[in-house]
Amino acid sequence: WLDRLKTGLSRTRNQLGALGSIFSLRKIDEDLLEELETTLLMADCGVEATTALLTELRRRWKQDKLETGEQLQAVLAEALRNLLLPLQAPLQTDGHKPFIIMLAGINGAGKTTSIGKLAHHFQAQGKSVLLAAGDTFRAAAREQLEEWGSRNNVVVIAQEGGDPAAVAFDAITSARSRGIDIVLIDTAGRLPTQLNLMDEIAKIRRVIQKAEPSGPHEVLLVLDANIGQNAIAQLKAFDKAINVTGLVVTKLDGTAKGGVVAAIARTIPKPLRFIGVGEGIEDLQPFDATEFVDALFS
Ligand code: GDP
């Protein structure tokens, strides 16, 4: 996974890696710090996280009398790791049976494919899984889940053109009677500006709670890393509507904007449960701050 992560993060790595070459040849001065600042902003770390990182670097530069770029890079890696550590909180599913996970996000963020990968992840832990095809707008999303389910021997609850809240309700009832460990509920993509659809997803959440008063046990927002800084606005809007409890950041492999996770950490820290670095079934893994920073800098 570490190699995969490293390859996956290569574009963000190159973005930050540009620093490496600057660092190794230079002595620390204000020009170098300014270049570093620009590079962090270009990797979509956002103003708040970039400022926080720069403040820490300046402090350590003076306090520890750092001289070489290499030393500064080590301090940057450490500061970034400290910034990201609060996001590291792997999803624990043992507290409830069934453990109900609802997924939300805009179209194309990677919800449906992430559900397949998550189902695989939980099955590998010996858990049984049931899927709810709650994206009733897109027939392709339902078919994709049904196909995945039949290939992997996983029950998929679907209703052609049905009400997504009803699909979620049925899925929970069915999971309970079958003694299933984990229910993954897909939802249709929507934009925070589509207020009727935001109301709808809030309703889906309420209906899940009717089916299981302790649930949903996890509300995952799936964010495409390519949207960079927009992720913050999206997260705030979805959080307001459905109280997001965890994040999945996908497509870190296709982007130089991997710094967005630092922006999230600084502005609206939520557990980053999983990160996606490719289309393969193993390409979605729990987020680990140390691994992530090592993959970027080593
Ligand atoms: P949804 O509309 O949110 O359900 O999005 P989909 O699950 O249909 O995913 C949209 C596209 O993104 C598909 O082609 C996926 O294969 C692709 N995708 C999802 N996650 C990743 C990832 O981590 N890396 C890459 N490269 N592609 C991904």
Coordinates of N, CA and C and ligand atoms in Angstrom, one line a residue, residues 4 104-115 117 135 138 141 144 186-189 222 224 226 249-254 275-280 283-284, ligand 1:
R4 N 1.9 2.0 -3.4 CA 0.8 2.5 -4.2 C 0.4 3.9 -3.8
A104 N -22.6 10.3 1.0 CA -23.2 11.5 0.3 C -22.1 12.2 -0.5
G105 N -22.5 13.0 -1.4 CA -21.5 13.8 -2.2 C -22.1 14.3 -3.5
I106 N -21.3 15.0 -4.2 CA -21.7 15.5 -5.5 C -21.6 14.4 -6.5
N107 N -22.2 14.6 -7.7 CA -22.1 13.6 -8.8 C -20.6 13.4 -9.2
G108 N -20.3 12.1 -9.3 CA -18.9 11.8 -9.8 C -17.8 11.9 -8.8
A109 N -18.2 12.2 -7.5 CA -17.2 12.2 -6.5 C -16.5 10.9 -6.2
G110 N -17.3 9.8 -6.5 CA -16.8 8.5 -6.3 C -17.5 7.7 -5.3
K111 N -18.8 8.1 -5.0 CA -19.6 7.4 -4.0 C -19.8 5.9 -4.3
T112 N -20.3 5.7 -5.5 CA -20.7 4.3 -5.9 C -19.5 3.4 -5.9
T113 N -18.4 3.8 -6.6 CA -17.2 3.0 -6.6 C -16.6 2.8 -5.2
S114 N -16.7 3.9 -4.4 CA -16.1 3.7 -3.1 C -16.9 2.7 -2.3
I115 N -18.2 2.6 -2.5 CA -19.0 1.6 -1.8 C -18.5 0.2 -2.1
K117 N -15.5 -0.6 -2.9 CA -14.2 -0.7 -2.3 C -14.3 -0.9 -0.8
D135 N -29.1 5.6 -4.8 CA -29.1 6.6 -5.9 C -30.1 6.1 -6.9
R138 N -30.0 7.7 -10.9 CA -29.1 7.2 -11.9 C -29.2 5.6 -12.0
A141 N -26.0 3.8 -11.6 CA -25.5 3.6 -10.2 C -26.0 2.3 -9.6
Q144 N -24.6 -0.7 -11.4 CA -23.2 -0.9 -11.0 C -23.1 -1.6 -9.6
D186 N -25.9 4.0 -0.5 CA -25.5 5.0 -1.5 C -26.6 6.1 -1.6
T187 N -26.3 7.2 -2.0 CA -27.3 8.3 -2.3 C -26.9 9.0 -3.6
A188 N -27.9 9.6 -4.2 CA -27.7 10.3 -5.5 C -26.8 11.5 -5.3
G189 N -26.0 11.8 -6.3 CA -25.1 13.0 -6.2 C -26.0 14.2 -6.2
V222 N -18.2 12.0 0.5 CA -17.1 11.6 -0.4 C -16.7 12.9 -1.2
D224 N -14.1 14.6 -4.0 CA -13.1 14.4 -5.1 C -11.9 15.4 -4.8
N226 N -9.8 16.6 -6.6 CA -9.6 17.6 -7.7 C -10.3 18.9 -7.5
V249 N -11.8 11.0 0.9 CA -11.2 11.8 -0.2 C -10.7 10.9 -1.3
T250 N -11.3 11.0 -2.5 CA -11.0 10.2 -3.6 C -10.1 10.9 -4.6
K251 N -9.6 10.1 -5.5 CA -8.8 10.6 -6.7 C -7.6 11.5 -6.4
L252 N -7.0 11.1 -5.2 CA -5.8 11.8 -4.9 C -4.7 11.5 -5.9
D253 N -4.9 10.4 -6.7 CA -3.9 10.0 -7.7 C -4.0 10.9 -8.9
G254 N -5.1 11.6 -9.2 CA -5.2 12.3 -10.4 C -4.9 13.8 -10.3
I275 N -8.8 7.3 2.1 CA -8.4 8.0 1.0 C -8.3 7.1 -0.2
G276 N -8.6 7.7 -1.4 CA -8.6 6.9 -2.6 C -7.5 7.4 -3.5
V277 N -6.7 6.4 -4.0 CA -5.6 6.8 -4.9 C -5.6 6.0 -6.2
G278 N -6.8 5.6 -6.6 CA -6.9 4.8 -7.9 C -8.2 4.1 -8.0
E279 N -8.4 3.4 -9.2 CA -9.7 2.8 -9.4 C -9.7 1.3 -9.0
G280 N -8.6 0.8 -8.6 CA -8.6 -0.6 -8.2 C -9.2 -0.8 -6.8
D283 N -7.5 0.3 -3.8 CA -6.9 1.7 -3.8 C -7.6 2.6 -2.9
L284 N -8.5 2.1 -2.0 CA -9.1 3.0 -1.0 C -8.7 2.4 0.3
Ligands
GDP1 P1 -20.5 8.9 -7.9 O1 -21.3 9.7 -8.9 O2 -20.1 9.7 -6.7 O3 -21.2 7.6 -7.5 O4 -19.1 8.5 -8.6 P2 -18.6 7.1 -9.1 O5 -18.4 6.2 -8.0 O6 -19.5 6.7 -10.3 O7 -17.1 7.5 -9.6 C1 -16.9 8.4 -10.7 C2 -15.6 8.0 -11.4 O8 -14.5 8.3 -10.5 C3 -15.5 6.6 -11.8 O9 -15.0 6.5 -13.1 C4 -14.5 6.0 -10.8 O10 -13.8 4.9 -11.2 C5 -13.6 7.2 -10.5 N1 -12.9 7.1 -9.2 C6 -13.5 6.9 -8.0 N2 -12.5 7.0 -7.0 C7 -11.3 7.1 -7.7 C8 -10.0 7.3 -7.2 O11 -9.6 7.3 -6.0 N3 -9.0 7.5 -8.2 C9 -9.4 7.5 -9.6 N4 -8.4 7.7 -10.4 N5 -10.6 7.4 -10.0 C10 -11.6 7.2 -9.1

